[in-house]
XYZ file of C-alpha atoms in Angstrom:
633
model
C 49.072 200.747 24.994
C 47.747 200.618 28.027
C 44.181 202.046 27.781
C 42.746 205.456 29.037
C 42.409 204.663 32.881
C 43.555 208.459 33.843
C 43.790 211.818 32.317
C 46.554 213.513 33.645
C 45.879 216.551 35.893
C 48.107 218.799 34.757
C 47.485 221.526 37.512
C 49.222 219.423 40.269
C 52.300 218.758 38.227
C 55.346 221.487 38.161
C 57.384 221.962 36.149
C 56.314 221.046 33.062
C 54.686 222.097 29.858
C 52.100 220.413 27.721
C 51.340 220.423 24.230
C 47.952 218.216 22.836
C 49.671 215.562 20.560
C 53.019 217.330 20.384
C 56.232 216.091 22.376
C 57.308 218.152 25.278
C 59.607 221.377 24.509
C 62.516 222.009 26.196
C 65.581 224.218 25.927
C 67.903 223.329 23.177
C 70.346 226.274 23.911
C 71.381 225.403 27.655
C 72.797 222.633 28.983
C 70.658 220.719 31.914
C 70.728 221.741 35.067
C 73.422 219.938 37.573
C 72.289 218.038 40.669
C 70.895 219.743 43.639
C 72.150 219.297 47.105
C 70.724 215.999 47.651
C 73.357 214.254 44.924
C 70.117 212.588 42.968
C 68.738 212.878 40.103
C 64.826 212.972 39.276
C 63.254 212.173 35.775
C 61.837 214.657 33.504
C 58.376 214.198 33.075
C 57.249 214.157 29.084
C 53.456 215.287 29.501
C 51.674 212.673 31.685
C 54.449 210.346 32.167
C 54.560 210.572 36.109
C 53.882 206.928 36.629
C 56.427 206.028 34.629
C 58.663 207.859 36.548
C 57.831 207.061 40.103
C 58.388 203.049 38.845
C 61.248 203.506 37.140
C 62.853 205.320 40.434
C 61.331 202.260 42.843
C 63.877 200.087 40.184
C 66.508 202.293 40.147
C 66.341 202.204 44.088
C 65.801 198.221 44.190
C 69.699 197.517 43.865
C 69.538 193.566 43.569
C 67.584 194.735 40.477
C 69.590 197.604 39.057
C 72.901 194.869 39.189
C 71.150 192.257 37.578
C 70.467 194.014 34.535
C 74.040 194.993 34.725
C 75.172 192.134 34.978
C 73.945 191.531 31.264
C 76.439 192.700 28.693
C 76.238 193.806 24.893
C 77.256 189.926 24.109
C 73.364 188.754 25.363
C 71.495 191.985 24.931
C 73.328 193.390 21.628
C 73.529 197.568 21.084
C 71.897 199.998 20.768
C 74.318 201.273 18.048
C 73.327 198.214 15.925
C 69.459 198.704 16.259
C 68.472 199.595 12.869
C 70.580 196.850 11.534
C 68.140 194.329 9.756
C 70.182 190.930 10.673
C 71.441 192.583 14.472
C 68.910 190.971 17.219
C 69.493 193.977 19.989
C 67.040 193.708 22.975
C 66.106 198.019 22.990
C 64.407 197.874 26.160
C 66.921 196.161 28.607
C 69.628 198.484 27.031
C 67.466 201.451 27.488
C 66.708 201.051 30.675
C 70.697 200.205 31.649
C 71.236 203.249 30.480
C 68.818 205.428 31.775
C 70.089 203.774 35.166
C 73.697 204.538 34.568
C 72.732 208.003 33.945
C 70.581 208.178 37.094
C 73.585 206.912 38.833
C 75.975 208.734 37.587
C 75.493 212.001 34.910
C 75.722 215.094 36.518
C 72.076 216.747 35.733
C 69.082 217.538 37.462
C 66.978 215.098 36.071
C 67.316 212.437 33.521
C 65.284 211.978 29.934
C 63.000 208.968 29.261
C 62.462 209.977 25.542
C 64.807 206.805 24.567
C 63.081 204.572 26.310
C 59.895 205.314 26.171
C 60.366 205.031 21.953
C 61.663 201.534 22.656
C 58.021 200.557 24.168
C 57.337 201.940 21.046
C 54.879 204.628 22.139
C 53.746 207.684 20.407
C 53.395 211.285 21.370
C 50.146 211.259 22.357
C 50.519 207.645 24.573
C 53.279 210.475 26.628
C 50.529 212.806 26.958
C 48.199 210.101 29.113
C 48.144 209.406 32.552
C 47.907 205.728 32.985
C 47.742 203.575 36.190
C 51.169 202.709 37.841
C 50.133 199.323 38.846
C 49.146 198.053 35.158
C 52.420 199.516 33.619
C 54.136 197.546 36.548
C 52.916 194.341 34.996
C 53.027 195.025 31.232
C 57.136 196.330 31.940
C 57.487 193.026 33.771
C 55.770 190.779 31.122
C 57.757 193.111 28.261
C 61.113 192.431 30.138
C 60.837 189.156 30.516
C 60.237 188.517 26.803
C 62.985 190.715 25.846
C 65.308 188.943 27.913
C 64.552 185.535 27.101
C 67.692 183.197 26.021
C 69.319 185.266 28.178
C 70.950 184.633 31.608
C 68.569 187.132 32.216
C 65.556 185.105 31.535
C 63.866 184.320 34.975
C 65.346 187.974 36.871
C 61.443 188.742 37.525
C 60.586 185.606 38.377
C 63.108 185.349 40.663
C 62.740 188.372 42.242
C 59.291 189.668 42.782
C 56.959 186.077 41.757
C 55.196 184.976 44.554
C 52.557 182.062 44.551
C 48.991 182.127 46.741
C 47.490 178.248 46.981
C 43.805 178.352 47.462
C 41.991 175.947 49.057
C 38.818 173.803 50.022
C 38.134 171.369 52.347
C 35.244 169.056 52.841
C 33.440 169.228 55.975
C 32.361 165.297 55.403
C 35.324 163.827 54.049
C 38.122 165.897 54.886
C 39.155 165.865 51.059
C 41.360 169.063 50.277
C 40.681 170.512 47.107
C 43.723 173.204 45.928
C 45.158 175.668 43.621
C 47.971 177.327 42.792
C 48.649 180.742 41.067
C 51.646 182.815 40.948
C 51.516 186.430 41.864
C 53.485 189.690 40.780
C 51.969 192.161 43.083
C 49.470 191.462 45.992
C 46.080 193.329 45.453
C 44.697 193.943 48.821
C 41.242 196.239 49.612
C 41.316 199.345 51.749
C 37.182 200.501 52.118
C 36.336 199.269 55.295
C 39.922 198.019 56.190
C 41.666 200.149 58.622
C 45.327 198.762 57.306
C 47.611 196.631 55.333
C 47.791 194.143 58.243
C 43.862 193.709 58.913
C 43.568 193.282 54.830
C 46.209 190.387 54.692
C 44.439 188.830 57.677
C 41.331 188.873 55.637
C 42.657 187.771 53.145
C 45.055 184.737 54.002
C 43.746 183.904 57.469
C 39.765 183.765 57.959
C 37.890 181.586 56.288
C 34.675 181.229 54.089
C 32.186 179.020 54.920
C 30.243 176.874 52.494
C 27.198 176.062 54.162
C 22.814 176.473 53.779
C 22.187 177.567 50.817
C 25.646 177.972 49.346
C 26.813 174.737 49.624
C 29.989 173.627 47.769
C 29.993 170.411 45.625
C 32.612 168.203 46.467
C 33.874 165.792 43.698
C 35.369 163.105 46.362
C 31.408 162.571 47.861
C 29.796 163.725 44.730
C 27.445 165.406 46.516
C 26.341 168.667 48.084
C 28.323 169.159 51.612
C 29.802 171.859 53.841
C 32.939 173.184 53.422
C 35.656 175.602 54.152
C 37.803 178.209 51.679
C 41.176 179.695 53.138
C 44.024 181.132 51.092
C 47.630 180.956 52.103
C 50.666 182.716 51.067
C 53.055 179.448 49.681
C 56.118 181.234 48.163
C 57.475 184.812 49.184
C 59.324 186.821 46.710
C 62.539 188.569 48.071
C 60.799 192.190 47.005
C 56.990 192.326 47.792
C 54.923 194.350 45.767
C 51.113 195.780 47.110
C 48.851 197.201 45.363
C 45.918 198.921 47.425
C 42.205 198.656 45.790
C 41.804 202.643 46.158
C 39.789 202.933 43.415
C 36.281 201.694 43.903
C 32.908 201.522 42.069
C 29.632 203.058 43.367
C 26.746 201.227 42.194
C 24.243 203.506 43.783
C 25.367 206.842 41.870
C 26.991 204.236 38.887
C 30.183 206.142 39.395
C 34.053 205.642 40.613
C 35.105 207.313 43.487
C 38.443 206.977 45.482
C 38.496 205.514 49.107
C 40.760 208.516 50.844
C 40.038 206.824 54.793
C 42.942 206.241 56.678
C 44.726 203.084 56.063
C 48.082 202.118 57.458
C 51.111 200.390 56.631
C 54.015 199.184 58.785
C 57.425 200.087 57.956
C 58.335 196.997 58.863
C 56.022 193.312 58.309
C 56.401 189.645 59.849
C 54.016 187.622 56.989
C 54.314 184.293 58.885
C 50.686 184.507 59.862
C 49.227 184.636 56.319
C 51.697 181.985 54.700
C 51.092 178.085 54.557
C 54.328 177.289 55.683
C 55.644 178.755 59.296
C 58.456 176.240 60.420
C 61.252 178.498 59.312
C 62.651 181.364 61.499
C 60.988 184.497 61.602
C 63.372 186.528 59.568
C 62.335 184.898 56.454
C 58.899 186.332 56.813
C 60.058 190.044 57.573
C 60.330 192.462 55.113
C 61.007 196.353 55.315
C 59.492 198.967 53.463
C 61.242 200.645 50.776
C 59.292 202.392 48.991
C 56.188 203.835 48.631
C 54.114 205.090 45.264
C 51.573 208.292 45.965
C 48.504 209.337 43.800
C 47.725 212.826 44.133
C 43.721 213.541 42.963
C 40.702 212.075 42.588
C 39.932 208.849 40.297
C 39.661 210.946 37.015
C 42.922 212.531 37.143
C 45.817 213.152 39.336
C 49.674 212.706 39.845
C 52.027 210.190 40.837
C 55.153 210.927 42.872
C 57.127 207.830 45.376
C 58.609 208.257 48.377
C 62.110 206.165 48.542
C 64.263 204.525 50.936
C 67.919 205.125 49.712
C 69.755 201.670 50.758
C 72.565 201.704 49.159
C 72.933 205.787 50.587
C 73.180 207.632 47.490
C 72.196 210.600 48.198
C 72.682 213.664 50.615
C 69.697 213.410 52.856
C 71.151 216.400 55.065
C 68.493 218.810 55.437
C 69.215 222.446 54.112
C 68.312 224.237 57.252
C 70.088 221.723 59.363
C 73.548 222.041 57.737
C 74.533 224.958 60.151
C 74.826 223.381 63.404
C 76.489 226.195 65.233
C 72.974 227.816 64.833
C 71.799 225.643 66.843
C 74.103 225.958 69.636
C 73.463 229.716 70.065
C 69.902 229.153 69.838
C 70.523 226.216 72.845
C 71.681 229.782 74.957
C 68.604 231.293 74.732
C 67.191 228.116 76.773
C 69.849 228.240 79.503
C 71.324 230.811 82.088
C 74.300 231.820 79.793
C 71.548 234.103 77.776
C 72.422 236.886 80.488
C 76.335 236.014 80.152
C 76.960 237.931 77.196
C 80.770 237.107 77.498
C 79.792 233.016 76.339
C 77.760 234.561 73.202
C 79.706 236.848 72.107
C 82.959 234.384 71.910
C 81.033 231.090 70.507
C 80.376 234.012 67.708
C 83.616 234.942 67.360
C 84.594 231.078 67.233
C 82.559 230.287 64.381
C 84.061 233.134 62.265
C 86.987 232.697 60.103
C 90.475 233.611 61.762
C 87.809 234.377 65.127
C 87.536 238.285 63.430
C 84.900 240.042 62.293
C 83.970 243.824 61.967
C 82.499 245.199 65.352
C 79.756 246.589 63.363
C 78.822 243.249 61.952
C 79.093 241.269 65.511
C 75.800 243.504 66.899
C 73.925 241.796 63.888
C 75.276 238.226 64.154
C 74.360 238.719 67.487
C 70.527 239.227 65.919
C 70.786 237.130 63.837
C 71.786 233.595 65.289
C 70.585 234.519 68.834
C 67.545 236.462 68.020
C 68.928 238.774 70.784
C 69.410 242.429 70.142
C 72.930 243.924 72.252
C 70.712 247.308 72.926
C 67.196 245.811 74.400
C 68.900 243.349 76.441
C 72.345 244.056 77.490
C 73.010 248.058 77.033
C 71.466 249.304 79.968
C 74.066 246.628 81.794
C 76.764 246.573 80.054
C 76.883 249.769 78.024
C 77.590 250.069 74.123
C 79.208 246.826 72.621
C 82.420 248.172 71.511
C 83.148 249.511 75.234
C 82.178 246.433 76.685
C 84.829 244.601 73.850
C 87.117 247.375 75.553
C 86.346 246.259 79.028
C 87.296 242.738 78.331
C 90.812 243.018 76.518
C 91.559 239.766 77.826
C 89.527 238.066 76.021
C 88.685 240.037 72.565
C 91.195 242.109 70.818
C 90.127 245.717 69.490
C 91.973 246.925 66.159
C 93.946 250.229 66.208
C 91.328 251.752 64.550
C 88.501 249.821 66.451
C 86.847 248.466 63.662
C 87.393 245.265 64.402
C 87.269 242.699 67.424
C 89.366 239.203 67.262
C 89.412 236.841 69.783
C 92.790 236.414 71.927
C 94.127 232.307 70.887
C 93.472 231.108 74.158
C 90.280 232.922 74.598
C 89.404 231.090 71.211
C 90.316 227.341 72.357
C 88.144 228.036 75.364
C 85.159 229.189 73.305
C 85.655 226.304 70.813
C 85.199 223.751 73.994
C 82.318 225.542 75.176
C 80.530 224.860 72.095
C 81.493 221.782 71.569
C 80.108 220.898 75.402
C 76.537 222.540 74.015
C 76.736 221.048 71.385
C 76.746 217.875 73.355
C 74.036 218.333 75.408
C 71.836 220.282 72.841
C 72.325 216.407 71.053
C 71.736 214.849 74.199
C 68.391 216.894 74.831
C 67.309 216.446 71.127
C 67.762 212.310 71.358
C 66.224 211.807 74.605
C 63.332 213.620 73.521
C 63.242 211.805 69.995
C 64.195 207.997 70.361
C 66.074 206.563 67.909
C 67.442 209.650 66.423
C 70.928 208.398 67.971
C 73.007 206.454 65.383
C 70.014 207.856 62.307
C 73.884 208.815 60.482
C 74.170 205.473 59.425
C 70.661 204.391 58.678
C 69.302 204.637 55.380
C 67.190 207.948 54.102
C 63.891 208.769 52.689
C 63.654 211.076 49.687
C 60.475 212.331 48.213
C 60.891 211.949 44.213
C 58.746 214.330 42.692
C 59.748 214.190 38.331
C 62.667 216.052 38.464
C 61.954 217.414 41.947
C 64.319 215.408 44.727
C 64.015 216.772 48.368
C 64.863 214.883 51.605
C 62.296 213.673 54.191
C 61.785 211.648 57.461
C 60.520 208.869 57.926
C 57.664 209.829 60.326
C 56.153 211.744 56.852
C 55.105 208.286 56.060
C 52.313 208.265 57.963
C 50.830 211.410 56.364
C 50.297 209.097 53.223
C 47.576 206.919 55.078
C 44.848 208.850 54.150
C 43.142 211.838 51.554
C 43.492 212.908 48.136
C 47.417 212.325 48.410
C 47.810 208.908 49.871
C 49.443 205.415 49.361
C 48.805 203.619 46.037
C 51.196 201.130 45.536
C 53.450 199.757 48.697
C 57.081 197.858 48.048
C 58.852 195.768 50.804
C 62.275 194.110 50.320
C 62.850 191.147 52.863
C 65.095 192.366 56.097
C 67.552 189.318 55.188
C 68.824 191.057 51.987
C 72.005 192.840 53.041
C 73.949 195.217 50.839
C 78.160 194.787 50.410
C 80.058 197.248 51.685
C 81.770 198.331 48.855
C 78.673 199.286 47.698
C 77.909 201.777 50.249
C 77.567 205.399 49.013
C 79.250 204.514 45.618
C 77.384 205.298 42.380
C 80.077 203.500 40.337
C 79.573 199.943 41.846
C 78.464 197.003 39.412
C 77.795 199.735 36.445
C 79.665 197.888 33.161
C 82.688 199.386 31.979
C 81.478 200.889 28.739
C 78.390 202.767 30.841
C 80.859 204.092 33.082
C 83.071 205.186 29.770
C 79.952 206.648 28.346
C 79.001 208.524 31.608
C 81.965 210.457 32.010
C 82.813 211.419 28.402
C 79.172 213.222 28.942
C 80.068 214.372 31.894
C 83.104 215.807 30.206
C 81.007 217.287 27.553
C 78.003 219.415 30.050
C 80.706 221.031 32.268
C 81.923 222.424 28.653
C 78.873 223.261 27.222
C 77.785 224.946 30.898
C 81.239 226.830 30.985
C 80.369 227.797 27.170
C 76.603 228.667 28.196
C 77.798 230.587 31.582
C 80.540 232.334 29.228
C 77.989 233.295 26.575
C 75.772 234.644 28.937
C 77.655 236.266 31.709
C 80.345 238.058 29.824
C 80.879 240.558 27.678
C 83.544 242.452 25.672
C 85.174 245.514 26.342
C 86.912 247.649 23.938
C 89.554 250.231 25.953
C 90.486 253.049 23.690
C 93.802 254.440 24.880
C 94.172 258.182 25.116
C 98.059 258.443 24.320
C 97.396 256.542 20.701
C 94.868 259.272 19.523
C 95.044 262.540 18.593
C 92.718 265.253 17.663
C 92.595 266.645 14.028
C 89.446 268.607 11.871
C 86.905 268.131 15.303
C 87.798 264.551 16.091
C 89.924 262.049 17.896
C 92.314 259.747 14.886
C 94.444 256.517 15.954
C 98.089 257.475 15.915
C 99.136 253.780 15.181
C 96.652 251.152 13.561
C 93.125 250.598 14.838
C 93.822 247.502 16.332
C 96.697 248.802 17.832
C 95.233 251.589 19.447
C 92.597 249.452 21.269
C 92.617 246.691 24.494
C 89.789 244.000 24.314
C 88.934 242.680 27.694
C 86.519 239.855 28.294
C 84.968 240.602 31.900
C 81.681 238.874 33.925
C 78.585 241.143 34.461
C 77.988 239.804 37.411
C 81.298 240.787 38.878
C 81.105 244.475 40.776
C 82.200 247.620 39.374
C 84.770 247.791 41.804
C 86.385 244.270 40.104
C 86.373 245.845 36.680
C 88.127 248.595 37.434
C 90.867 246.541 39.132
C 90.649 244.285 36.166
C 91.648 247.299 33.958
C 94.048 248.586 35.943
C 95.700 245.249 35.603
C 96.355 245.506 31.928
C 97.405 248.737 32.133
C 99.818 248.294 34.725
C 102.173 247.751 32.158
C 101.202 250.821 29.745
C 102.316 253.164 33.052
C 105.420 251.703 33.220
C 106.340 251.934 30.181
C 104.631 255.527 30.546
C 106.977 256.191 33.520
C 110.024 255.881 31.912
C 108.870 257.602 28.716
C 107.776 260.746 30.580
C 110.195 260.499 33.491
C 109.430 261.942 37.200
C 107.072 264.985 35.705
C 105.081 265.105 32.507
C 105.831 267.438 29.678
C 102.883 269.716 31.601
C 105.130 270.002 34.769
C 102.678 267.833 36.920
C 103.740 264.991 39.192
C 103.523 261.641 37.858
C 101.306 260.116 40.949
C 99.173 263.406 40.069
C 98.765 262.340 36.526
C 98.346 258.907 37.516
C 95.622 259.821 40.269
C 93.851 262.149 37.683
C 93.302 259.420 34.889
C 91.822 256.912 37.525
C 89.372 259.793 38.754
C 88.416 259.865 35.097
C 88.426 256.273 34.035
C 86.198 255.426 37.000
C 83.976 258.126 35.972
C 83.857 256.743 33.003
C 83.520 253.126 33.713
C 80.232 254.511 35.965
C 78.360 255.706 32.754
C 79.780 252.662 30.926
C 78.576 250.432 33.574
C 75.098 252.361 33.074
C 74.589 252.093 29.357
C 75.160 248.697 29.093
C 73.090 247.674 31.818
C 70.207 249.834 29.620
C 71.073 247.612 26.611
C 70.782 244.399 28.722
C 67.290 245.795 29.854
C 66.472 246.356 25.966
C 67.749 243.065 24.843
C 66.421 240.458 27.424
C 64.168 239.731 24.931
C 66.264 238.699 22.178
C 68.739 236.381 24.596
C 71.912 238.087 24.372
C 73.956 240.999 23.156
C-alpha cells in the first residue's frame, strides 16, 4: 500500500514474534495482560507495524483530535455491526479507530490490538509484516480519513487541524512586480545535514533569500525580459498542531547509496514561529507552540524501529517513577549526608516510624537498618553503643522491648516526635533537591513524558529529550500543539471524558468479561484439588482399607492455591475438620475407647496429617515438574 521503503529490523523490536506471510500468534488460552503501573496502555505490534503504532499513540495523545472523532456518532459514520450489509454505507475506518481509542482509554490490558483496523485499510498479512515510513502513512491516514468522513460534520477535522499553507514568492529587482504562490501543507519537511537544528532549518527555509542574478537570471512576465530577482518563502497560515518531518534520510551520489544523517540536531521544547511567517502583527502567543510529541527511528536507512516519546496533557497516566515511590528511603539516605548519621537514636526511630503500628522484630530492625541506611549497627555503632537490643534496653523511654525481647515498638509520643523529624527532612531533602534542579518545584502538576515502546509504556523526563538529537536512535518526526490550546478541567486525569455512551457501554462490559476470564485463568492455573480421605469412615478387611459409608461420603474435596505455603494448607484443613472433632468429641467423650486423652489424640493426628501433607506437598510438586509441558494437571 505504501511501497517497500523499510524492512523491519526485527532484532531491535521485543516482544514480538514473526512469521514470513503469516499473521502474528498469540495466546488464545490467557486473557491479556492488565496495565502496568503507569495506567497506559501500549499497542501490540503485528510484525513490522511499529510505525503504525507510534502515530496512532501521537493521535490518541492529541486530545482536540481524539474528541472530534467522538464527537461523530453511529447516525454519520454508521456501524460496524452493519458492515457487511450490501445497502448499509458504514465509514470502517473512523469507527475503527474510535474504538481502538476507547479501548486505549479505557480497557484494562497491557496493550491494545490493531488487527481491526488495520483490515479496514484493507491490508494483508504480508503489508503487517513491512516496515514502512511513519511520515508517508501520516499522509495517506490523513488523505484516507478525510474521504471517509466526507458528508460528514466531520469533513474538514484535518484541515482544520493540522493544514497549514507556505506562499512562495518572487520579486523583480526592476519593477518591483511580486510574483506568488500558494500551497497548503500537512507536515513541514525541513533538512538536518549540515543544519545544526530545527530553528537554523526554518530560518533557511522561510527567512533568507535566493538571489536571481548572472547567469541565473529569472524571467519576469511584467518586463518580459531577463532581470534580477529575489525568492523568499513565508509561513501564511499556522495549523493549531504542527507537524515536522526531518530529511534524515539522504542520498549519496558518490557511493550511489542512502545513508542516514545521525549529527546532532536540536529541537526546542518550546517554538515562537513569528520570524518565518508572512504575517507578524498579532501577539506572540499565536506563534508559540509546545512540543508534544516526538517520533524515534531506531537503525540505519535499511531497517530499524519506530517508538514516540509523548507528552501526556490531559495526565493520563502514572508518571511516578518505580524507584521513587518510597520516599521515606530517601529521608534515611538524607542522614547519611548530615551529623545525625552518628545519632543512632534519630535512625533508629524514623525506622520504627515508617513501620506499621511503629513495631517490628528486633532481629529485623539490624537489617532495615542495612538496608535503607546502608549502615551496618556492628561496624559503626557497636564498639559505642554495644549490641542493639541493649542499647533498645538503655533507652526505654523511647522504644519499648517485648516480654520476651523479640520485639521493639516505639513509645506514642516517642512516635509523634519521630514522625516530625521526618517530615522536617523530608523538607529540606526537597528543598536541597529543587535548588539544585530548577523547576522541579510545582513538576506535580505539569504534564509527563512517557516513552511508548509497542506494548512497552515506561515513564521519562523531559531532559531525555535531548538524547534524541543525534545517532542511530534519534528524532524522525517532531509534533507541536500551539501554547494557546488549553484543556477543560473536567478533563483532567479522566479517561471517561467525551468517549460516546455506547463506547463507554462497550468498554466496561469487556472489562467485566477479562477480570472473569483472568479469575478463571488464575483459578485454572493456580489451584488444585484435594481429595481428604477420612480415617474414621474406613476400615481394614482382606489387606486393605474399605469405605464404611459411600465413597463420596467418605471423602472431603478441597480446592486450595499452590502458591499458598504449606503452613496455609494445613490451616485450611484443619478448618473443615473443625467440625468432624466436634462432633468426634462428643462421640468419644473426654478419653477415647484406647484410654488416651482427647488433646493427645487430637495432637497425634496433626503430627501425622502434617507428615503427611509434607510428602503430599512433595509429590505433587514432582507432577507439576513432569507436566509443565503439557499446561496443566
Amino acid at each position: 500500500m505504501f511501497g517497500d521503503l523499510f524492512e523491519e529490523d526485527y532484532s531491535s523490536v521485543s516482544n514480538n514474534q514473526y512469521g514470513k506471510g503469516k499473521k502474528l500468534k498469540t495466546k488464545t488460552l490467557e486473557p491479556p495482560a492488565p496495565r502496568e503501573f503507569t495506567n497506559l496502555s501500549g499497542i501490540r505490534n503485528q510484525g513490522g507495524t511499529c510505525y503504525l503504532n507510534s502515530l496512532l499513540q501521537t493521535l490518541h495523545f492529541t486530545p482536540e483530535f481524539r474528541e472530534a472523532l467522538f464527537s461523530l456518532g453511529p447516525e454519520e459514520l454508521g456501524s460496524l455491526e452493519d458492515k457487511d450489509k450490501p445497502d448499509a454505507k458504514v465509514r470502517v475506518i473512523p469507527l475503527q479507530l474510535q474504538r481502538l481509542f476507547a479501548q486505549l482509554l479505557l480497557l484494562d490490558q497491557e496493550a491494545a490490538s490493531t488487527a481491526d483496523l488495520t483490515d479496514s485499510f484493507g491490508w494483508t498479512s504480508n503489508e503487517e509484516m513491512r516496515q514502512h515510513d511513519v511520515q508517508e502513512l501520516n499522509r495517506i491516514l490523513f488523505s484516507a480519513l478525510e474521504t471517509s468522513l466526507v458528508g460528514t460534520s466531520g469533513h474538514d477535522l484535518i484541515n482544520r487541524l493540522y493544514h497549514g499553507t507556505v506562499v512562495n514568492q518572487v520579486v523583480c529587482k526592476e519593477c518591483k512586480n511580486i510574483s506568488e504562490k500558494q500551497e497548503d501543507f500537512l507536515d513541514l519537511t525541513v533538512a538536518v545535514k549540515n543544519v545544526c537544528g530545527l530553528e537554523d532549518a526554518l530560518w533557511n527555509m522561510y527567512v533568507e533569500e535566493e538571489v536571481f542574478d548572472y547567469d541565473n537570471l529569472y524571467h519576469c512576465g511584467t518586463c518580459d525580459r531577463l532581470v534580477k530577482a529575489a525568492k523568499s518563502a513565508k509561513l501564511r497560515k499556522l495549523p493549531p498542531f504542527l507537524t515536522i518531518s526531518l530529511l534524515r534520510f539522504n542520498f549519496d551520489f558518490v557511493k550511489c547509496e542512502r545513508y542516514k544523517e545521525t549529527s546532532c540536531y536540536t529541537f526546542p521544547l518550546r517554538i515562537n514561529l513569528k520570524p518565518f511567517c508572512e504575517q507578524s502583527e498579532l501577539d506572540d502567543s499565536e506563534y508559540t507552540y509546545d512540543l508534544f510529541s516526538v517520533i524515534i527511528h531506531r537503525g540505519g536507512c535499511y531497517g530499524g524501529h519506530y517508538h514516540v516519546y509523548i507528552k501526556d496533557v490531559d495526565h493520563l497516566g502514572n508518571w511516578q517513577f518505580q524507584e521513587e515511590k518510597s520516599q521515606p528511603d530517601l529521608n534515611l539516605k538524607a542522614f547519611q549526608n548530615e551529623e545525625a548519621v552518628d545519632d543512632p537514636l534519630m535512625i533508629l526511630k524514623a525506622i520504627l516510624s515508617q513501620e506499621e503500628n511503629n513495631l517490628i522484630p528486633v532481629d529485623q530492625l539490624g537489617q532495615k537498618l542495612l538496608e535503607k541506611t546502608g549502615i551496618s549497627w556492628n561496624k559503626k555503632y557497636r564498639k559505642q553503643h554495644g549490641p542493639l537490643r541493649k542499647f533498645l534496653q538503655l533507652h526505654s523511654q523511647i522504644f519499648l522491648l517485648s516480654s520476651d525481647k523479640s520485639t521493639v515498638s516505639l513509645l506514642k509520643n516517642s512516635s509523634l516526635q519521630a514522625e516530625s523529624n521526618v517530615l522536617r527532612n523530608h523538607q529540606q531533602l526537597f528543598h536541597t533537591m529543587a535548588s539544585e534542579s530548577p523547576g522541579l518545584i510545582g513538576s506535580t502538576t505539569c504534564p509527563h513524558w512517557f516513552d511508548i515502546n509497542d506494548s512497552r509504556v515506561q515513564p521519562i523526563k523531559e531532559k531525555d529529550i535531548t538524547q534524541q538529537f543525534q545517532g542511530k536512535e534519534s528524532a524522525y518526526m517532531l509534533f507541536y500543539r500551539k501554547s494557546q490550546l488549553q484543556r477543560p478541567p473536567e478533563a483532567r486525569a479522566n479517561p471517561r471524558y467525551s468517549v460516546p455512551c455506547h463506547l463507554l457501554k462497550e468498554m466496561d462490559a469487556a472489562n467485566v468479561e477479562l477480570q472473569i476470564k483472568r479469575s478463571e485463568c488464575d483459578s485454572a492455573n493456580n489451584n488444585f484439588e484435594l481429595h481428604l480421605h477420612l480415617g474414621p469412615h474406613y476400615h481394614f478387611f482382606n489387606g486393605a482399607l474399605h469405605p464404611i459409608i459411600s465413597q463420596t461420603d467418605s471423602v472431603w474435596d478441597l480446592t486450595f492455591n499452590k502458591r499458598k505455603t504449606l503452613g496455609d494448607l494445613r490451616q485450611s484443613i484443619f478448618q473443615e475438620m473443625n467440625c468432624h472433632f466436634v462432633k468426634l468429641k462428643l462421640l468419644m467423650g473426654k478419653t477415647s475407647s484406647y484410654g488416651m486423652e482427647w488433646r493427645l489424640v487430637e495432637s497425634r493426628f496433626r503430627l501425622v496429617l502434617t507428615a503427611s501433607l509434607c510428602c503430599y506437598m512433595f509429590f505433587i510438586w514432582k507432577q507439576e515438574e513432569k507436566m509443565k509441558s503439557v499446561g496443566s494437571w
